[in-house]
Short mmCIF file of C-alpha atoms and ligand atoms in Angstrom, two decimals:
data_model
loop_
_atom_site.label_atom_id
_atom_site.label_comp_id
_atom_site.label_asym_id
_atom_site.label_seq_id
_atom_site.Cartn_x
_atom_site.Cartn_y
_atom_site.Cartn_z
CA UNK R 266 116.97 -0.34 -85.14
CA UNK R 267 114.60 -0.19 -82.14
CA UNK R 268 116.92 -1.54 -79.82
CA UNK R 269 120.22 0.92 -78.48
CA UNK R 270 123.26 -0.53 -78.91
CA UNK R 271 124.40 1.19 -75.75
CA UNK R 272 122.06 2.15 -72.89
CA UNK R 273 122.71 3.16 -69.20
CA UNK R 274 120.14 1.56 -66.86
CA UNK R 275 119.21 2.75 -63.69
CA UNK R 276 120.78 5.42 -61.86
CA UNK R 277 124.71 5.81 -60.19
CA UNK R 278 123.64 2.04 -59.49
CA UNK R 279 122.48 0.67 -62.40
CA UNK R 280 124.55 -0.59 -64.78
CA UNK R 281 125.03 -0.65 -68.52
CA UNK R 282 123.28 -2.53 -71.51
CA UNK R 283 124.36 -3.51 -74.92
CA UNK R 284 123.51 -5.45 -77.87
CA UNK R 285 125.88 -8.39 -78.11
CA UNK R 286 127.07 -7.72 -81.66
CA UNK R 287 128.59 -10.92 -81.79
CA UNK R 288 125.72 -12.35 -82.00
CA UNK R 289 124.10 -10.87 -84.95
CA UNK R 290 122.58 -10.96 -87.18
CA UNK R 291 121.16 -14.07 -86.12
CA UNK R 292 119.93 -13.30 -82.78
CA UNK R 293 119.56 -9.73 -80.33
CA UNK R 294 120.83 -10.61 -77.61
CA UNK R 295 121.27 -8.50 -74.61
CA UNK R 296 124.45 -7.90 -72.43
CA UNK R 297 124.04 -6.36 -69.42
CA UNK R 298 127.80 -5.55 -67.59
CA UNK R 299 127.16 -4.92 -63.95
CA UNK R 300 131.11 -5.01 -63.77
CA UNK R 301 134.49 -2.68 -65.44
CA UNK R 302 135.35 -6.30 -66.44
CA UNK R 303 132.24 -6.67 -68.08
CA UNK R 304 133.00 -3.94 -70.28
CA UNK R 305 136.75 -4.92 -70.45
CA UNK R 306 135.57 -8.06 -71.98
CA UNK R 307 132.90 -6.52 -74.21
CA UNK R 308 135.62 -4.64 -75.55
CA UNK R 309 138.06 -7.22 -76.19
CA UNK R 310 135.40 -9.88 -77.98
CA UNK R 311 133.58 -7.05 -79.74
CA UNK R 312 130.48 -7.49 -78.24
CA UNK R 313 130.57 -3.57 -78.31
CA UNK R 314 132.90 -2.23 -81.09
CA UNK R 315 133.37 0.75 -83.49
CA UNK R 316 136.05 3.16 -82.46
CA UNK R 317 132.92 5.76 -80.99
CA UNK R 318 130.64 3.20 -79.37
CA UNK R 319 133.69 1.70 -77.54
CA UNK R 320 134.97 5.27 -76.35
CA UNK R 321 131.13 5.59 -75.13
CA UNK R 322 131.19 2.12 -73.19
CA UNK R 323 134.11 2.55 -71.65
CA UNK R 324 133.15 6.14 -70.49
CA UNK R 325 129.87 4.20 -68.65
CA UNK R 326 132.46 1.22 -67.30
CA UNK R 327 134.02 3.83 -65.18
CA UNK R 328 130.48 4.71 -63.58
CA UNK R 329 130.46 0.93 -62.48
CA UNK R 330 133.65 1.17 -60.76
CA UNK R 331 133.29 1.14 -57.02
CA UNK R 332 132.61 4.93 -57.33
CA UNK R 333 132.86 5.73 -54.19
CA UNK R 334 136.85 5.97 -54.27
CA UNK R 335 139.09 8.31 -56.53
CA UNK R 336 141.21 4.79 -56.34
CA UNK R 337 139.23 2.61 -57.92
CA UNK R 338 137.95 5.13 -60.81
CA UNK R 339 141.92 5.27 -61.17
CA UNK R 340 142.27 1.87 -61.61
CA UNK R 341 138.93 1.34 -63.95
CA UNK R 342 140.51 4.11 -66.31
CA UNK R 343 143.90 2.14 -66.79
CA UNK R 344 142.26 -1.25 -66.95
CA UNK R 345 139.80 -0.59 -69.72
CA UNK R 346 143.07 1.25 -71.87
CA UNK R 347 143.84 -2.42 -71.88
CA UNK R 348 141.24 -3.70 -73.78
CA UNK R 349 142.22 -2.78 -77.23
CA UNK R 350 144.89 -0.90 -78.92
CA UNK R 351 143.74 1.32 -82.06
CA UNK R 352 140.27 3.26 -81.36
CA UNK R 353 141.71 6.66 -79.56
CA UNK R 354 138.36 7.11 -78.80
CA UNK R 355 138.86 5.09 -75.79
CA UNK R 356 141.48 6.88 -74.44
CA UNK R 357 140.00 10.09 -75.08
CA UNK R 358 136.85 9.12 -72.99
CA UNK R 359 139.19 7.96 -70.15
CA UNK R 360 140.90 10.48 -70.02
CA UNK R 361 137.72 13.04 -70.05
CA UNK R 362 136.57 10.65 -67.13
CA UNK R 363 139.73 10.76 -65.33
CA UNK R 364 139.32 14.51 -65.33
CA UNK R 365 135.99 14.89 -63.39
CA UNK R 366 137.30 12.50 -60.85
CA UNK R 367 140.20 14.59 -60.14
CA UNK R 368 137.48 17.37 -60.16
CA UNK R 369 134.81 15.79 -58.17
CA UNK R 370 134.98 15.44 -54.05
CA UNK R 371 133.88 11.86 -52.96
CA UNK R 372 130.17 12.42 -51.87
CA UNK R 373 129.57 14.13 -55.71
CA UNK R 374 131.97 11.38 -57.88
CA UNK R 375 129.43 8.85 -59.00
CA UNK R 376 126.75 11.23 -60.08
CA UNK R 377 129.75 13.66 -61.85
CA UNK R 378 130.67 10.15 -63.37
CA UNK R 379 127.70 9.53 -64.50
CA UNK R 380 126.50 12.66 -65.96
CA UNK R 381 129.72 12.83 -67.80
CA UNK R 382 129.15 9.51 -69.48
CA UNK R 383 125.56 10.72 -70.49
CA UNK R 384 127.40 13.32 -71.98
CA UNK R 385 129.90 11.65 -74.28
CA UNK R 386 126.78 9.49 -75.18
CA UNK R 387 125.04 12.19 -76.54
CA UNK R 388 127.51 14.32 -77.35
CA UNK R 389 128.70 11.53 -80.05
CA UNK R 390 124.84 11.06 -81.27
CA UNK R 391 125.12 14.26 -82.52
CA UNK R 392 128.37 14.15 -83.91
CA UNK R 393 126.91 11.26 -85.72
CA UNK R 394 124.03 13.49 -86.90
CA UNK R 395 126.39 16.34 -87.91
CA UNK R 396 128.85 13.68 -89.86
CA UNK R 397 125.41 12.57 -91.71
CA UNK R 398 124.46 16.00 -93.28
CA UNK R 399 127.83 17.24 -93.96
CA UNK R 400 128.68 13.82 -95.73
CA UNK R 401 125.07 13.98 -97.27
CA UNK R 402 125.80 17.63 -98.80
CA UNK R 403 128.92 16.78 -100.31
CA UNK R 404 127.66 13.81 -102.13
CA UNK R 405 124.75 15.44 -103.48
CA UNK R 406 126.90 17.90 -104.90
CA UNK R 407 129.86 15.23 -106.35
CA UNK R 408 127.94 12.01 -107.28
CA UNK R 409 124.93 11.50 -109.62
CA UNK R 410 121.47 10.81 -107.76
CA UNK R 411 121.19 7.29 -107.28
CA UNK R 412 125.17 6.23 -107.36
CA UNK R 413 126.95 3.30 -106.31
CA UNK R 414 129.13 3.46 -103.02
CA UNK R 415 131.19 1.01 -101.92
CA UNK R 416 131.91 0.67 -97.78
CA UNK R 417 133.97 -1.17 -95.45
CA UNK R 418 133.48 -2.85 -92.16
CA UNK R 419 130.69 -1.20 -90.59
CA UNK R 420 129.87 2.36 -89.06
CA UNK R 421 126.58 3.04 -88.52
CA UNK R 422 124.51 2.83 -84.86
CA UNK R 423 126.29 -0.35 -84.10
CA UNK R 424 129.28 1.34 -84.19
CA UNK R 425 128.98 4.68 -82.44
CA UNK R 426 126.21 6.57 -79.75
CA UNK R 427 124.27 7.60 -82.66
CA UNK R 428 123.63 7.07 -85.93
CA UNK R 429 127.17 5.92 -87.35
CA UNK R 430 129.57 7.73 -89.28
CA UNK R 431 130.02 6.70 -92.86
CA UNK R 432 126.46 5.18 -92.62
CA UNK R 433 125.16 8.12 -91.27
CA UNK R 434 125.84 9.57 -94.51
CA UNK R 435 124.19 7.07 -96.34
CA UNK R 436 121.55 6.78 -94.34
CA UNK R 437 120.94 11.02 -94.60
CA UNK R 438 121.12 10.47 -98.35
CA UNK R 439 118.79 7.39 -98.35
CA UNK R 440 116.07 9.92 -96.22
CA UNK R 441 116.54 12.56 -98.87
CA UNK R 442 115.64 10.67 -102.10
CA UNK R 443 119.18 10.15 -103.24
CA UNK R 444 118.70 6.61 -103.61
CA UNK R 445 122.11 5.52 -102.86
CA UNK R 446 123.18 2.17 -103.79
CA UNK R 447 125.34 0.72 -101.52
CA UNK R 448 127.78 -1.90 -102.13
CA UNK R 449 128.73 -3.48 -98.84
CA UNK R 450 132.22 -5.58 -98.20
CA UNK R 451 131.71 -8.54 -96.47
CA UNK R 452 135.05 -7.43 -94.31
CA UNK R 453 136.85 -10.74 -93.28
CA UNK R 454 137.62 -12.24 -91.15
CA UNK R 455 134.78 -10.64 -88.24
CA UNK R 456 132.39 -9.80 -91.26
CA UNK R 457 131.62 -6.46 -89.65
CA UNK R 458 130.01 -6.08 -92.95
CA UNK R 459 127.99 -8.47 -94.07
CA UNK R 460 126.75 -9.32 -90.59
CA UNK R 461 126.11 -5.64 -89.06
CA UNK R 462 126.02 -3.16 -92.29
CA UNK R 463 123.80 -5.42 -94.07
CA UNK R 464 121.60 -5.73 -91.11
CA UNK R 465 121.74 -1.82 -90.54
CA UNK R 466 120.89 -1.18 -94.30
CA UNK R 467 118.20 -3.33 -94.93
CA UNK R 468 116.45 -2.59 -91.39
CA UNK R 469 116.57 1.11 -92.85
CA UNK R 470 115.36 -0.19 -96.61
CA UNK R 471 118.77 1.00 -98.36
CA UNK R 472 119.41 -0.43 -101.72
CA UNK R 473 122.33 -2.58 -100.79
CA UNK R 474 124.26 -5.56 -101.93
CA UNK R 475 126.53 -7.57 -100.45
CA UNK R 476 130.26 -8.47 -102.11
CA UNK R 477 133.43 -10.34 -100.68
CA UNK R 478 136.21 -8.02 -99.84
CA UNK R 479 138.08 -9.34 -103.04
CA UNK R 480 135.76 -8.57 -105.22
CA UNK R 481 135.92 -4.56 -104.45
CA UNK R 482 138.42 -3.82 -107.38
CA UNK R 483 136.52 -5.63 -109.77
CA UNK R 484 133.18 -3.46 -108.53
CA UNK R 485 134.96 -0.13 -109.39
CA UNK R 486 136.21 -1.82 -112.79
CA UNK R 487 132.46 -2.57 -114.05
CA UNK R 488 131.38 0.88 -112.95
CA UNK R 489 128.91 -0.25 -110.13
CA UNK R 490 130.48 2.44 -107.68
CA UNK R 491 131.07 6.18 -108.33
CA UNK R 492 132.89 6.65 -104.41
CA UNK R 493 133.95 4.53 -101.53
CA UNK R 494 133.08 6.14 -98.19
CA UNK R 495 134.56 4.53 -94.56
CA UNK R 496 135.03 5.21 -91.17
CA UNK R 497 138.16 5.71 -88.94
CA UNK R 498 139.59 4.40 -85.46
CA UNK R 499 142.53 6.42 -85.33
CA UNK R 500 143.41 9.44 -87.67
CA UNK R 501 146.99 11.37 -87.33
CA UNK R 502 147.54 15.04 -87.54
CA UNK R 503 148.54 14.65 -91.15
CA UNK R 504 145.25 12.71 -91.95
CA UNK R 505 146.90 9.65 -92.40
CA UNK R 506 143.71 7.37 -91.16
CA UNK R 507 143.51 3.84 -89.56
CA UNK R 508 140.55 1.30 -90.22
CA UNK R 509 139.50 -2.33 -90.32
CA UNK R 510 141.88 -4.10 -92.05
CA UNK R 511 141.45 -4.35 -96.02
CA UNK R 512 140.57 -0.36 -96.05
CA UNK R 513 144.00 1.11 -97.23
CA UNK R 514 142.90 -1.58 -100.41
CA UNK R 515 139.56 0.08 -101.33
CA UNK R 516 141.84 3.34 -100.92
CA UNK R 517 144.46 1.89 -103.17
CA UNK R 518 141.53 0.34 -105.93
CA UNK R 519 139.41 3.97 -105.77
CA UNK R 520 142.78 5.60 -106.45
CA UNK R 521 143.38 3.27 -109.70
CA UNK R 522 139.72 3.32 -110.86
CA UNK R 523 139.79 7.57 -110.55
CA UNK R 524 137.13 7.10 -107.64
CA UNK R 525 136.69 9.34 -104.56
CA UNK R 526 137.73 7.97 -101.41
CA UNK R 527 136.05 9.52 -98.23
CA UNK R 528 136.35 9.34 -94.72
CA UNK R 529 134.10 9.94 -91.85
CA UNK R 530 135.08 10.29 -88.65
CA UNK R 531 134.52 12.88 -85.53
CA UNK R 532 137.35 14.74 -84.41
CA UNK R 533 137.20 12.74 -80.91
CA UNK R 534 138.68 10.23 -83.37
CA UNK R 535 141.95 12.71 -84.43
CA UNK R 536 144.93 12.03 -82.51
CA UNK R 537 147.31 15.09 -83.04
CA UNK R 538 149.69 13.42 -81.12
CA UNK R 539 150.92 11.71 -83.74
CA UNK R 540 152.50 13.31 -86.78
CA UNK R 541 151.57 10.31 -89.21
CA UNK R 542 149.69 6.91 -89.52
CA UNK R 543 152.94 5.18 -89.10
CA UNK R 544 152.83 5.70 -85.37
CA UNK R 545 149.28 4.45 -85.03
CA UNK R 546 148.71 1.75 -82.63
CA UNK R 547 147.86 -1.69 -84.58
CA UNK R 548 145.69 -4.33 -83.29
CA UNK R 549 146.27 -7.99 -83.59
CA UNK R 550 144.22 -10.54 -83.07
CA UNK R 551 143.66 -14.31 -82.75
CA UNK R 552 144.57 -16.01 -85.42
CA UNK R 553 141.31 -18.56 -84.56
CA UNK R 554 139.65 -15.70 -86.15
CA UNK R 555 140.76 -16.51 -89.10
CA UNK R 556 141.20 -20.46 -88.83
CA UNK R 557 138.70 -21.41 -86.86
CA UNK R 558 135.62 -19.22 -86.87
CA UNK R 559 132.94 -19.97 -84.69
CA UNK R 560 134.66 -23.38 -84.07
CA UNK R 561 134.99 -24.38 -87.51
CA UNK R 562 138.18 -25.61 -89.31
CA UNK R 563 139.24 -23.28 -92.39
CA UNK R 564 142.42 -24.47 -91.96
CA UNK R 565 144.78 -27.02 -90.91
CA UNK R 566 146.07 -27.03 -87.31
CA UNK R 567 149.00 -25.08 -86.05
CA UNK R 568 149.27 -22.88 -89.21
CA UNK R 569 151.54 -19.57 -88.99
CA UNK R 570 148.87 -16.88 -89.14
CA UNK R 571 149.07 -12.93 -89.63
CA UNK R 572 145.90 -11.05 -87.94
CA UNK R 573 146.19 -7.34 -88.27
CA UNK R 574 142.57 -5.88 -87.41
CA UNK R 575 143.11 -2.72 -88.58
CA UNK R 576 145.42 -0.59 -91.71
CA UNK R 577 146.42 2.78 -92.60
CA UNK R 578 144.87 4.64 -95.89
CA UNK R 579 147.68 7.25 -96.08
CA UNK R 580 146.16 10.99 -96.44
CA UNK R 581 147.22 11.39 -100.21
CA UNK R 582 144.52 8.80 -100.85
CA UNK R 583 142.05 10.45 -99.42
CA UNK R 584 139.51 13.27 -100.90
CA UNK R 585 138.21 14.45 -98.39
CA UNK R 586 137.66 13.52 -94.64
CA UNK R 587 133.85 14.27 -93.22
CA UNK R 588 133.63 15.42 -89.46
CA UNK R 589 131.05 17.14 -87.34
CA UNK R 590 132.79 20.32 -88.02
CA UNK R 591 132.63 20.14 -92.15
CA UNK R 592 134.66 18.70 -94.56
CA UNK R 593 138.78 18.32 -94.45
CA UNK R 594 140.36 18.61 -97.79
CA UNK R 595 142.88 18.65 -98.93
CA UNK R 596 143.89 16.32 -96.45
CA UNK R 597 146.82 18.02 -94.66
CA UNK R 598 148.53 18.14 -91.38
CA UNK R 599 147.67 22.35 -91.77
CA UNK R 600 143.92 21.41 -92.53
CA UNK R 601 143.67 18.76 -90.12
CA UNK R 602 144.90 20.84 -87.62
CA UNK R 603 142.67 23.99 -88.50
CA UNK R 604 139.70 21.78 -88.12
CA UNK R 605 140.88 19.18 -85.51
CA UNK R 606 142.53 21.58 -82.57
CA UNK R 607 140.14 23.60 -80.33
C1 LIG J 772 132.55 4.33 -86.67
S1 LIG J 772 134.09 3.68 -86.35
C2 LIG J 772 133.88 2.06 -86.88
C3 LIG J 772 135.20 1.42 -87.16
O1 LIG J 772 135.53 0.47 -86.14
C4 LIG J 772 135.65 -0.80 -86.76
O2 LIG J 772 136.59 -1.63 -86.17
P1 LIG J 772 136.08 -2.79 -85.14
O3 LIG J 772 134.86 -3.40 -85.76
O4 LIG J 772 137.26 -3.72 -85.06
O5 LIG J 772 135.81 -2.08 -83.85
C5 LIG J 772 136.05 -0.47 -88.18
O6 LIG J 772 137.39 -0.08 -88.27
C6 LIG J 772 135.12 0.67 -88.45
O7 LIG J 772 135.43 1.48 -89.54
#
């Protein structure tokens, strides 16, 4: 992928660019937000998504506040926690943003801004790279050269400042000679899958192949897959871990097929706060989404709809949880912590 999905341009003035992931795979289109409500709105429609990347966007929305007023970085911070619910990602970047403005002095804020949004940028690209070789090192060790693994949703660059989480692993496996296969679910109703993992894996020449989310089960039942491997948006101090919706089912198949289940996620996207899953924050969305995608009619006017974009795989389903730091299992609130809490 030659193009960033996120990219500052400019200086304290400039603004900030992204690919318009709504549009792809058919087109690459460009976004540039010169506004916070830019970003708000890049948020909200998924233009930029994927619990790092938006924690990473939202960091550079604050730069394009009116900088030049603790005020109005105040009131960027608490608008952009509007946009959407789940990814603590977001409020973790706020809140490290809200932190150098109550450290800066006015003639230093924008540049302090600034350079702390570079930071979380690259901070999270390595993160990403970290996530890759521990993920990479664990599956060489558990699955046969050349195995099938089954994702969700998608979490590679598109997703996060670097190279992705759970794609970062297969992508670090790919670029050792594994020869992973992937098997890649379509994830309705957004298609996070077919439209943005497919287009990750195939720009990076991955084995991969396409399936509808309801067909996962019946993947692991043929033998096709020897592990399932996602990412995370929000993951509780017991390990409990939410993620696009349809997720806690590839948990609940792998479990019934005697499959591994893995997760990969920094620990920017850990929220000790919360003692399980059952606390985390769940997203709903349009229910056009799922009746009238781009404009056309799946279904009758005016039906009752249910649109939960995200669910909880609860942390006895999980083997193992992959982070910059190493590998969490078991998955308990005692391991979670030990690896989680600096
Ligand atoms: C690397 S985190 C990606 C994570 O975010 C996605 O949700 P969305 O596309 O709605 O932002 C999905 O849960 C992915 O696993």
């Amino acid at each position: 992928m030659s193009t960033p999905t996120i990219e500052w341009i400019g200086g304290v003035d400039g603004h900030l660019r992204l690919i318009d992931q709504t549009k792809l795979p058919a087109e690459t289109e460009l976004l540039d937000c010169e506004t916070v409500d830019d970003v708000w709105w890049a948020i909200r429609k998924l233009s930029v998504r994927g619990a790092p990347a938006i924690g990473v966007a939202a960091a550079y929305a604050v730069v394009l506040a009116t900088s030049d007023s603790h005020e109005s970085v105040k009131s960027a911070c608490d608008h952009l926690a509007t946009s959407r619910p789940t990814a603590v990602n977001l409020f973790w970047a706020l809140d490290r943003m809200r932190r150098v403005a109550d450290d800066a002095d006015r003639d230093e804020l924008a540049e302090r801004l600034l350079a702390e949004a570079k930071a979380i940028h690259s901070e999270d690209a390595e993160q990403c790279a970290a996530i890759g070789r521990h993920g990479a090192d664990l599956l060489e060790q558990t699955l046969a050269k050349g195995s099938g693994i089954l994702t969700h949703c998608n979490t590679g660059a598109l997703a996060t400042g670097g190279d992705g989480t759970a794609l970062a692993v297969l992508f670090e496996l790919h670029r050792r000679g594994f020869g992973p296969h992937v098997y890649a679910d379509e994830t309705r109703p957004l298609l996070q899958g077919s439209r943005l993992t497919m287009w990750e894996l195939t720009d990076r020449g991955v084995k991969a192949t396409l399936i509808c989310d309801s067909m996962a089960a019946q993947v692991m039942r043929e033998g096709r897959v020897a592990a399932a491997i996602v990412g995370a948006d929000r993951i509780a101090a017991n390990g409990d871990s939410a993620n696009k919706i349809g997720t806690y089912g590839v948990a609940l198949h792998a479990k019934a097929h005697g499959l591994p289940f893995y997760v990969a996620a920094p620990t920017t996207t850990f929220d000790l706060s919360l003692a399980t899953g059952a606390e985390i924050p769940i997203e709903e969305r349009a229910a056009s989404e799922i009746t009238k995608p781009g404009g056309v009619m799946f279904a009758p006017e005016g039906v009752e709809v249910y649109n939960p974009a995200f669910d909880v795989a609860p942390a006895e389903l999980i083997a193992g949880i992959i982070t910059e730091r190493g590998v969490i299992n078991p998955v308990t609130t005692d391991t979670v912590t030990k690896m989680v809490a600096n």
